[in-house]
Amino acid sequence: MSNQSTKYSPVITQEKPIKIANKQLVEESVESSHQSQSAVKKETSVCQALVKLLEDLGVEWAFGVSGGAMATLWHTLSNSRQIQVVHCRHESGAAFAALEASLATNSPVVVFSTAGPGITNTLTGLFAARGEGGKVIHLSACTSPSQRGRWSIQETSARTLPQDGLFNSGALYNYATVIDCPEQLPQIGRRLIQGLSQPGGFTAHISTPTGVQTLPMPMSLPKATVVESAIAATDSLISHCVELLSEGPFAIWVGYGARLATKEIMQLAEITGAAVMCSPRAKGLFPEDHPQFVGITGLGGHGSVLNYFKAVKPLRTLVLGTRMGEPTSFWSPDLIPSQGFIQVDIDPSVIGASYPTAPTIPVQADIGTFLRQLLPHLSNNYPKQTANLPNPEREPIAEATSTLVRPEILMEAIQKIIVEGSDAVVLAESGNSFTWSTHLLRFSQPNRYRVSTGVGSMGHATTGVLGPAVAKGNKAVAIVGDGSMLMNSEVSTAVKYQIPAVWIVLNDARYNMCYQGMAMLGLQADALMPQTDFTMIAQGMGAESIQVDCESQLEDALTKAMAAPGPFVIDVKIDANRHAPSKGRTKSLANRSAVKIEEKPELKDYSLDDHSSKNGSSKEQVSFPMV
């Protein structure tokens, strides 16, 4: 891609968050009701106390789908003066949107659902919320005690749903409970305050039986206040880390858990001269145009990372907030420095887990707090590293073999119009959309790029894009495949509330990561689907849309989408024969399944995930979605 000396203008921003349609009318109605009943003191119901608790906790957004069992709770949420309700088309989309709104604002967000299938439909999004570190509170309804076991409509009880993991704490929720009586609310409030005060993510599930929602509260709840705490390292451990890092060259491996410490990471890098690499989720947390940035690791990553380890041979790697799991490292032994890791994380269970045999100094601490403790010890006469560091290179794009759009050219246009020409958050969906975006886009500002790795659900970005768009009141862009777009999207919801979300659909009429991956593994299965016209679907729901059939139309289509005040879908007919930069994942799958992949000669650049050749690939680099 050619360098752009000037950015696309104007930068698209909005100063205030979106006000959901009809919210002002609701507030006026509530105010009128308060005035007319000012002389009469009404009892506070369980629902009213619960919503007031959420307001005190800082909740401003709630995404969900209604239902009869939660009618009173839905009414109370909708009449909140602080919480804005986004009524979605599917609970899973609501959960993904709530997750992304939480991550965009670092604030708690509510997802609400009715009983039975309303609860189960949220689970994939909540599974992602737990893994991604979101602060999401799930409000649901369940069957009243007197009706349990009597085949009530959408019965939600121990008779119909497992209680472990859904209605108590476990792998899905940090905290979960059923409100069987009003007297429980003070304890529930205390547990929510504790969870939200801890660093990192927090998922909770509060399920209220239909009959309990309207019960009067026998007491008033104290005002809930969240004061975020931090986990610090001991002085002796900080001194030990300084000693180890001073022994020789070291690398900094940045993960998404360090997203609130980008200034401290920059200070550390510039004081020490250390090479910096980022996990796919941490893309952009360290500027990708910085001379010390050596690349993205893992899926869709850059060959320059392994070039660095081969040429410089660092003694240690300081790991900041990444689990170093398969999508981030492929568990490659080439990423283990001779003296191992210093791994910093708020979750002690992840330290040393991905590389159990590598020497690892464990540091349980908040990343920002740890770095603020560390930096004063490094500022005076620190032996700064001076090695020439390899940087990710932009490979030449192979000539077109059809009239369809090459994904590489699409990414060039997205880089110019969206990444450099706006401040929009960009989400990339699981699949080839993930690998093309992670490998080719370049971000110089932090917290503008979002992908999901550990869960990697299709339908995450197609629905989650609503979250940052409404919570930040700004454009948000989802780069997605046609399979994900057909699986789940919230375009209709965006139309209702005029949310400025943009969907860029890589339309190739197939699950192409699976299609290419199966071919490389020598396996056969049907990954094709009928050709879909997403412009007609979008227009049928009331959204603006445009179809891109050739590369010359790209920049104009993207410019129109970014200038549109409401939702916009761009249907891009891409060349399905261009191989995405994902070889590392296919090798990992083959190693675990004993499938033999034909080896091809290695290139001199010692690539981790490069993709340049006559057909756009240095080798046939393909992968399955993250499973």
XYZ file of C-alpha atoms in Angstrom:
627
model
C 0.000 0.000 0.000
C 1.281 3.440 -0.886
C 1.896 5.888 1.957
C -0.724 8.598 2.364
C 0.735 11.992 3.241
C -2.652 13.405 4.216
C -5.570 11.815 5.978
C -9.020 11.536 4.539
C -11.016 14.512 5.761
C -13.124 15.135 7.658
C -12.591 12.854 10.619
C -16.020 11.528 11.522
C -16.874 12.127 15.167
C -19.815 13.048 17.314
C -19.431 14.917 20.581
C -22.310 13.282 22.440
C -23.507 9.692 22.751
C -26.572 8.781 20.743
C -29.883 9.393 22.453
C -32.101 6.416 21.850
C -35.323 7.252 19.991
C -38.287 8.044 22.262
C -36.037 8.305 25.358
C -36.931 11.961 25.846
C -40.642 11.159 25.624
C -40.224 8.452 28.247
C -38.388 10.860 30.550
C -41.060 13.522 30.112
C -43.765 10.960 30.872
C -41.929 9.826 33.998
C -41.424 13.421 35.159
C -45.122 14.138 34.655
C -45.999 11.010 36.598
C -43.689 12.028 39.438
C -45.272 15.477 39.622
C -48.835 14.168 39.642
C -48.037 11.690 42.411
C -45.702 13.883 44.429
C -48.098 13.976 47.330
C -48.356 10.188 47.483
C -45.389 8.153 48.609
C -45.289 4.946 46.581
C -43.694 1.732 47.732
C -40.507 0.740 45.944
C -40.754 -2.583 44.155
C -37.983 -5.139 43.740
C -37.566 -4.124 40.087
C -37.328 -0.442 40.953
C -34.748 -1.130 43.664
C -32.750 -3.335 41.305
C -32.699 -0.724 38.525
C -31.741 2.003 41.030
C -28.867 -0.237 42.169
C -27.698 -0.584 38.568
C -27.843 3.180 38.106
C -25.675 3.645 41.193
C -23.201 1.118 39.781
C -22.761 3.299 36.690
C -24.858 1.366 34.166
C -25.967 3.589 31.276
C -26.860 1.038 28.593
C -29.018 -2.071 28.452
C -29.343 -4.337 25.388
C -31.850 -7.136 25.214
C -35.071 -8.745 24.007
C -38.337 -8.530 25.888
C -40.775 -11.213 27.010
C -43.860 -11.658 29.137
C -42.032 -13.108 32.118
C -39.927 -9.952 32.440
C -42.556 -7.358 31.501
C -42.269 -5.462 34.790
C -38.473 -5.470 34.700
C -38.463 -4.312 31.075
C -40.899 -1.505 31.933
C -38.711 -0.380 34.843
C -35.531 -0.380 32.769
C -37.262 1.559 29.999
C -38.380 4.234 32.476
C -34.959 4.748 33.995
C -33.705 8.322 33.782
C -30.130 7.102 33.319
C -30.171 3.745 31.559
C -30.893 3.755 27.832
C -32.513 0.595 26.492
C -31.678 -0.865 23.072
C -34.309 -3.440 22.153
C -32.569 -5.957 19.881
C -33.674 -8.720 17.493
C -31.914 -11.642 19.180
C -30.528 -12.165 22.654
C -27.127 -13.317 21.420
C -26.761 -10.098 19.417
C -27.767 -8.134 22.499
C -25.131 -9.916 24.581
C -22.364 -9.248 22.045
C -23.418 -5.584 21.784
C -23.407 -5.269 25.576
C -19.931 -6.802 25.728
C -18.505 -4.429 23.132
C -20.184 -1.403 24.747
C -18.598 -2.403 28.045
C -15.132 -2.784 26.520
C -15.456 0.519 24.656
C -16.298 2.432 27.844
C -14.734 0.252 30.575
C -18.116 0.415 32.313
C -20.754 -2.121 33.340
C -23.489 -2.764 30.768
C -26.715 -4.760 31.107
C -28.059 -7.467 28.830
C -31.658 -8.435 29.575
C -33.698 -11.440 28.528
C -36.893 -13.217 29.353
C -37.106 -16.719 30.816
C -36.265 -20.054 29.149
C -34.933 -19.559 25.600
C -34.286 -15.905 26.372
C -31.647 -17.031 28.860
C -30.124 -19.764 26.698
C -29.938 -17.469 23.669
C -27.624 -15.094 25.551
C -25.092 -17.721 26.553
C -22.618 -17.504 23.645
C -22.315 -13.747 24.047
C -21.893 -14.088 27.805
C -19.317 -16.838 27.273
C -17.417 -14.299 25.174
C -17.925 -11.576 27.797
C -16.299 -13.743 30.477
C -13.363 -14.587 28.214
C -12.869 -11.086 26.803
C -12.902 -9.281 30.152
C -16.170 -7.388 29.778
C -18.269 -6.018 32.620
C -21.694 -7.394 31.763
C -24.668 -7.901 34.086
C -27.343 -10.275 32.780
C -30.865 -9.557 34.013
C -33.351 -12.328 33.328
C -36.733 -13.591 34.414
C -37.529 -17.055 35.729
C -40.556 -18.998 36.877
C -42.162 -18.036 40.182
C -41.789 -20.672 42.947
C -45.513 -21.432 43.080
C -45.566 -22.296 39.362
C -42.441 -24.434 39.158
C -43.000 -28.028 38.109
C -46.477 -27.264 36.744
C -45.502 -26.900 33.056
C -45.736 -23.134 33.013
C -44.956 -21.277 29.798
C -41.170 -21.257 29.214
C -40.688 -22.781 32.631
C -37.310 -21.842 34.022
C -36.489 -23.936 37.036
C -34.364 -26.868 38.121
C -36.821 -29.073 36.227
C -35.990 -27.514 32.842
C -32.522 -25.948 33.039
C -29.319 -26.902 34.854
C -28.784 -24.686 37.874
C -25.022 -25.102 38.100
C -23.295 -22.499 35.960
C -26.484 -20.639 35.023
C -27.887 -19.557 38.369
C -24.754 -19.754 40.504
C -21.126 -18.761 40.114
C -18.952 -20.832 37.806
C -17.176 -20.784 34.458
C -19.773 -18.521 32.834
C -20.588 -16.021 35.570
C -18.365 -14.597 38.280
C -21.548 -14.184 40.306
C -25.077 -15.484 39.732
C -28.202 -15.776 41.869
C -31.984 -15.925 41.832
C -33.928 -13.270 43.770
C -36.455 -15.343 45.692
C -37.287 -12.571 48.164
C -36.714 -8.797 48.464
C -34.468 -9.230 51.502
C -31.723 -10.610 49.231
C -31.106 -7.327 47.413
C -28.679 -5.752 49.922
C -26.413 -8.798 49.691
C -26.727 -8.855 45.890
C -25.748 -5.193 45.779
C -22.707 -5.862 47.936
C -21.557 -8.696 45.658
C -21.977 -6.581 42.518
C -19.973 -3.741 44.092
C -17.197 -6.142 45.028
C -17.047 -7.650 41.551
C -17.033 -4.343 39.681
C -14.415 -2.878 42.039
C -11.889 -5.554 41.121
C -9.576 -4.977 38.143
C -10.479 -6.863 34.975
C -13.778 -8.238 33.780
C -16.878 -9.255 35.711
C -19.967 -11.132 34.541
C -23.062 -11.539 36.684
C -26.533 -13.046 36.321
C -29.463 -11.780 38.395
C -32.629 -13.747 37.661
C -35.906 -12.506 39.125
C -39.051 -14.658 39.200
C -42.024 -12.954 37.579
C -43.976 -12.865 40.820
C -41.100 -11.366 42.782
C -40.533 -8.437 40.400
C -43.488 -6.458 41.771
C -43.046 -7.261 45.473
C -42.499 -4.218 47.730
C -39.092 -3.649 49.254
C -39.175 -3.795 53.082
C -36.115 -1.566 53.307
C -34.183 1.052 51.347
C -30.882 0.090 49.771
C -27.824 2.195 50.589
C -26.327 4.041 47.658
C -23.927 1.751 45.810
C -20.473 3.133 45.050
C -17.829 1.399 42.960
C -14.230 2.272 43.784
C -11.875 0.420 41.499
C -8.985 -1.274 43.264
C -5.614 -2.321 41.889
C -3.315 -5.251 42.556
C 0.304 -4.222 43.093
C 3.531 -6.211 43.174
C 5.747 -6.220 46.248
C 8.807 -3.977 46.346
C 11.108 -6.988 46.433
C 9.458 -8.475 43.326
C 9.785 -5.157 41.473
C 13.488 -5.055 42.370
C 13.925 -8.628 41.135
C 12.219 -7.790 37.828
C 14.474 -4.741 37.364
C 17.519 -6.925 37.970
C 16.399 -9.556 35.465
C 15.474 -7.034 32.760
C 18.864 -5.339 33.137
C 20.802 -8.515 32.356
C 20.358 -8.270 28.582
C 17.982 -7.581 25.705
C 14.341 -8.353 26.348
C 11.107 -8.133 24.400
C 7.732 -6.780 25.521
C 4.715 -8.919 24.613
C 1.559 -6.821 24.931
C -1.855 -8.423 25.409
C -5.384 -7.075 25.588
C -5.189 -7.111 29.372
C -2.825 -4.134 29.062
C -5.320 -1.967 27.153
C -5.572 0.589 29.982
C -1.803 0.971 30.323
C -0.752 2.118 26.848
C 1.040 5.264 28.081
C 3.128 3.279 30.553
C 4.003 0.696 27.879
C 5.220 3.459 25.587
C 7.370 4.902 28.370
C 8.859 1.484 29.103
C 9.643 0.854 25.450
C 11.294 4.210 24.879
C 13.346 4.055 28.087
C 14.649 0.559 27.391
C 14.655 0.372 23.582
C 12.964 -3.044 23.863
C 11.184 -4.621 20.934
C 7.398 -4.655 21.271
C 5.039 -7.260 19.846
C 1.286 -7.511 20.331
C -1.271 -10.278 20.462
C -4.074 -10.084 17.867
C -6.467 -8.610 20.456
C -3.844 -6.060 21.483
C -3.308 -4.818 17.930
C -2.821 -1.057 18.032
C -2.173 -0.794 21.778
C 1.408 0.000 20.754
C 1.642 2.127 17.572
C 2.226 -0.121 14.596
C 4.258 2.591 12.885
C 6.701 2.831 15.808
C 10.277 1.733 14.955
C 10.333 -0.640 17.959
C 7.186 -2.491 16.894
C 8.172 -5.891 15.487
C 4.691 -7.231 14.701
C 1.560 -9.113 15.664
C 1.961 -12.650 16.965
C -0.262 -15.630 16.253
C -3.218 -15.820 13.897
C -2.899 -13.315 11.064
C 0.440 -12.211 12.516
C 3.711 -11.063 10.989
C 6.873 -12.930 10.031
C 8.928 -10.066 11.444
C 8.253 -11.399 14.972
C 10.195 -14.602 14.358
C 12.789 -12.657 12.389
C 13.373 -10.653 15.573
C 13.757 -13.741 17.773
C 16.103 -15.293 15.250
C 18.304 -12.198 14.858
C 18.340 -10.595 18.320
C 17.849 -13.618 20.588
C 16.427 -11.760 23.618
C 17.181 -13.217 27.040
C 13.646 -12.747 28.323
C 10.180 -11.567 27.355
C 8.122 -9.338 29.625
C 4.551 -10.546 29.081
C 1.911 -7.930 29.862
C -1.685 -9.096 29.958
C -1.712 -11.884 27.385
C -2.441 -15.545 28.073
C -0.144 -16.513 25.156
C -2.767 -19.065 24.079
C -2.996 -20.798 20.733
C -4.446 -17.834 18.746
C -1.657 -15.635 20.126
C 1.343 -17.969 19.954
C 0.364 -21.309 18.367
C 2.412 -22.479 21.383
C 5.489 -22.073 19.181
C 8.763 -22.930 20.946
C 10.448 -20.324 18.740
C 8.807 -17.628 20.892
C 10.450 -18.835 24.111
C 13.563 -16.763 24.931
C 16.549 -18.497 26.473
C 15.771 -17.296 30.032
C 12.008 -17.543 29.717
C 9.262 -15.104 30.678
C 8.327 -12.523 33.273
C 4.553 -12.795 33.066
C 2.343 -10.099 34.590
C -1.387 -10.682 34.905
C -4.219 -10.010 37.342
C -5.326 -13.639 36.950
C -2.761 -15.976 38.514
C -4.270 -19.021 36.803
C -3.064 -17.923 33.361
C 0.565 -17.377 34.379
C 2.711 -20.132 32.911
C -0.292 -22.050 31.568
C 0.433 -21.804 27.833
C 4.159 -22.572 28.167
C 4.248 -24.832 31.242
C 7.869 -25.969 30.713
C 9.345 -22.499 30.080
C 11.004 -20.638 32.978
C 8.440 -18.090 34.155
C 8.617 -15.427 36.860
C 5.006 -14.948 38.030
C 3.772 -11.446 38.825
C 0.144 -11.092 39.868
C -0.583 -7.419 39.399
C -2.603 -4.915 37.445
C -0.535 -4.022 34.356
C -0.698 -0.247 34.805
C 0.109 -0.463 38.512
C 3.041 -2.806 37.869
C 4.529 -0.536 35.218
C 4.142 2.560 37.377
C 6.029 0.698 40.088
C 8.700 -0.458 37.635
C 9.377 2.672 35.596
C 11.078 4.817 38.301
C 13.738 2.116 38.698
C 14.571 2.176 34.961
C 14.763 5.884 34.242
C 18.324 6.522 35.372
C 21.141 5.298 33.127
C 19.246 2.215 31.972
C 21.320 0.242 29.401
C 19.091 0.976 26.413
C 18.914 -1.684 23.719
C 20.269 -0.490 20.379
C 19.707 -3.441 18.023
C 18.153 -2.779 14.628
C 14.685 -4.241 14.857
C 12.713 -5.841 12.014
C 9.349 -4.250 11.340
C 6.306 -5.721 9.591
C 6.682 -5.213 5.870
C 3.931 -4.548 3.378
C 4.189 -7.300 0.813
C 3.596 -6.507 -2.865
C 0.081 -7.403 -3.951
C -0.110 -9.998 -6.700
C -1.917 -9.149 -9.899
C -5.622 -9.824 -10.156
C -6.736 -13.079 -11.733
C -10.429 -12.087 -11.962
C -12.618 -8.990 -11.991
C -13.626 -9.570 -8.369
C -12.190 -7.522 -5.509
C -8.911 -8.723 -4.034
C -9.109 -8.692 -0.209
C -5.698 -7.015 -0.088
C -7.026 -4.071 -2.119
C -10.098 -3.896 0.094
C -7.841 -3.630 3.163
C -5.859 -0.832 1.467
C -9.055 1.130 0.982
C -10.204 0.476 4.569
C -6.803 1.656 5.810
C -7.096 4.933 3.899
C -10.741 5.827 4.391
C -11.520 4.329 7.801
C -8.326 3.716 9.788
C -6.544 6.912 8.720
C -9.592 8.960 7.763
C -11.705 8.549 10.897
C -11.539 7.595 14.556
C -13.997 4.711 14.186
C -13.615 1.507 16.172
C -13.048 -1.429 13.801
C -14.216 -4.953 14.638
C -13.123 -7.974 12.599
C -15.187 -11.157 12.581
C -13.889 -14.666 13.145
C -12.621 -16.281 9.946
C -10.726 -14.810 7.022
C -12.023 -11.341 7.934
C -9.967 -11.686 11.121
C -6.762 -12.727 9.386
C -6.883 -10.228 6.518
C -7.619 -7.345 8.918
C -5.100 -8.352 11.575
C -2.325 -8.889 9.048
C -2.808 -5.889 6.771
C -4.369 -3.020 8.695
C -2.118 -0.703 10.746
C -3.298 1.271 13.777
C -1.342 4.065 15.427
C -3.941 4.827 18.133
C -4.872 2.364 20.899
C -8.240 0.698 21.476
C -9.528 1.085 17.938
C -9.344 -2.571 16.886
C -11.382 -5.461 18.271
C -11.243 -9.169 17.564
C -12.250 -12.187 19.625
C -9.736 -15.006 19.868
C -10.449 -17.444 22.674
C -14.174 -17.744 21.861
C -14.113 -16.448 18.295
C -17.834 -16.863 17.681
C -19.258 -16.071 14.287
C -21.851 -13.344 14.686
C -19.802 -11.511 17.322
C -18.739 -8.545 15.191
C -21.918 -8.456 13.079
C -23.906 -7.710 16.243
C -21.258 -6.393 18.621
C -20.587 -3.410 16.349
C -23.687 -1.742 17.822
C -22.017 -1.582 21.244
C -19.215 0.927 20.623
C -21.355 2.858 18.138
C -24.048 3.671 20.719
C -21.859 3.834 23.819
C -19.291 6.194 22.269
C -21.709 8.004 19.974
C -19.416 7.484 17.012
C -18.962 5.413 13.888
C -18.095 1.754 14.387
C -17.188 -0.604 11.541
C -17.519 -4.390 11.328
C -15.454 -6.318 8.781
C -17.341 -9.584 8.415
C -17.858 -12.623 6.207
C -21.076 -13.480 4.400
C -21.495 -16.572 6.589
C -21.454 -14.500 9.763
C -23.779 -11.901 8.287
C -26.298 -14.609 7.433
C -25.933 -16.162 10.873
C -26.799 -13.097 12.942
C -26.840 -9.326 12.571
C -28.586 -6.420 14.227
C -29.053 -4.221 11.150
C -32.760 -3.821 11.930
C -31.934 -2.662 15.457
C -29.477 -0.127 14.054
C -32.176 1.163 11.722
C -34.664 1.601 14.571
C -32.264 3.694 16.647
C -30.266 5.158 13.721
C -27.035 3.745 15.109
C -24.054 4.760 12.896
C -22.711 1.234 12.335
C -21.092 0.112 9.088
C -20.907 -3.497 7.911
C -18.306 -4.409 5.278
C -19.274 -7.877 4.031
C -16.639 -10.061 2.369
C -19.073 -11.844 0.049
C -17.636 -14.990 -1.567
C -20.578 -17.411 -1.182
C -18.702 -19.791 1.085
C -17.253 -20.335 4.532
C -13.912 -19.600 2.953
C -11.608 -20.224 5.894
C -13.118 -23.700 6.156
C -13.144 -24.150 2.360
C -9.459 -23.286 2.003
C -8.451 -25.086 5.189
C -10.106 -28.351 4.208
C -8.395 -28.244 0.835
C -4.997 -27.742 2.425
C -5.569 -30.577 4.879
C -6.563 -32.873 2.033
C -10.124 -33.252 3.376
C -13.451 -32.754 1.632
C -16.738 -31.251 2.800
C -19.275 -28.755 1.454
C -18.521 -25.198 2.600
C -20.396 -23.405 -0.206
C -23.606 -21.395 0.122
C -25.974 -19.688 -2.329
C -24.939 -16.242 -3.514
C -26.598 -13.585 -1.354
C -27.409 -9.976 -2.215
C -26.817 -8.161 1.066
C -27.786 -4.803 -0.415
C -31.339 -6.042 -0.956
C -31.497 -7.474 2.568
C -30.208 -4.234 4.087
C -32.546 -2.049 2.070
C -35.450 -4.317 2.974
C -34.765 -3.526 6.636
C -34.429 0.200 5.977
C -30.640 0.583 5.951
C -28.552 2.273 3.294
C -26.390 -0.072 1.265
C -24.196 -0.373 -1.772
C -22.727 -3.263 -3.737
C -19.077 -3.252 -4.790
C -18.325 -5.428 -7.813
C -14.871 -4.110 -8.716
C -11.922 -2.490 -6.994
C -12.430 0.947 -8.545
C -15.675 1.323 -6.579
C -14.159 0.692 -3.141
C -13.080 4.131 -1.934
C -16.285 5.820 -3.069
C -18.409 3.178 -1.313
C -16.443 3.446 1.929
C -16.603 7.255 1.833
C -20.378 7.180 1.414
C -20.759 4.713 4.269
C -18.648 6.771 6.647
C -20.557 9.946 5.763
C -23.980 8.366 6.283
C -25.705 9.361 9.554
C -27.243 5.919 10.110
C -26.475 2.246 9.463
C -24.817 1.276 6.183
C -24.031 -2.115 4.589
C -21.316 -2.526 1.943
C -21.590 -5.793 -0.007
C -18.136 -6.509 -1.465
C -17.833 -9.321 -4.029
C -14.371 -10.650 -3.227
C -12.100 -13.111 -5.003
C -12.514 -16.349 -3.034
C -9.257 -17.757 -4.417
C -7.001 -15.334 -2.543
C -5.484 -17.220 0.378
C -5.685 -15.474 3.721
C -2.552 -15.216 5.929
C -3.366 -18.012 8.353
C -0.977 -20.889 7.878
C 0.009 -21.140 11.531
C -3.505 -22.148 12.630
C -3.742 -24.919 10.020
C -0.389 -26.302 11.127
C -1.614 -26.261 14.709
C -4.773 -28.176 13.765
C -2.766 -30.683 11.769
C -0.366 -31.285 14.657
C -3.270 -32.082 16.974
C -5.163 -34.288 14.514
C -2.179 -36.088 12.962
C -3.203 -34.846 9.500
C -0.218 -34.503 7.209
C 0.284 -31.232 5.378
C 2.597 -31.197 2.412
C 5.661 -29.216 3.385
C 6.819 -26.468 1.053
C 10.212 -24.721 0.951
C 10.625 -22.072 3.626
C 11.338 -18.529 2.531
C 14.352 -16.612 3.714
C 12.264 -14.235 5.821
C 11.434 -17.023 8.314
C 7.762 -16.119 8.156
C 5.236 -16.770 10.875
C 2.185 -15.816 8.810
C 3.219 -14.048 5.585
C 1.241 -14.208 2.364
C 3.009 -12.963 -0.746
C 3.366 -14.997 -3.954
C 1.879 -15.334 -7.391
C -1.611 -15.881 -5.933
C -1.228 -13.645 -2.905
C 0.328 -16.266 -0.618
C 3.941 -17.139 0.141
C 2.606 -20.587 0.883
C -0.972 -21.725 0.949
C -1.807 -20.200 4.302
C -5.279 -21.063 5.379
C -6.996 -21.860 8.616
C -10.224 -22.886 10.256
C -12.083 -20.477 12.521
C -10.826 -20.465 16.090
C -12.333 -23.408 17.915
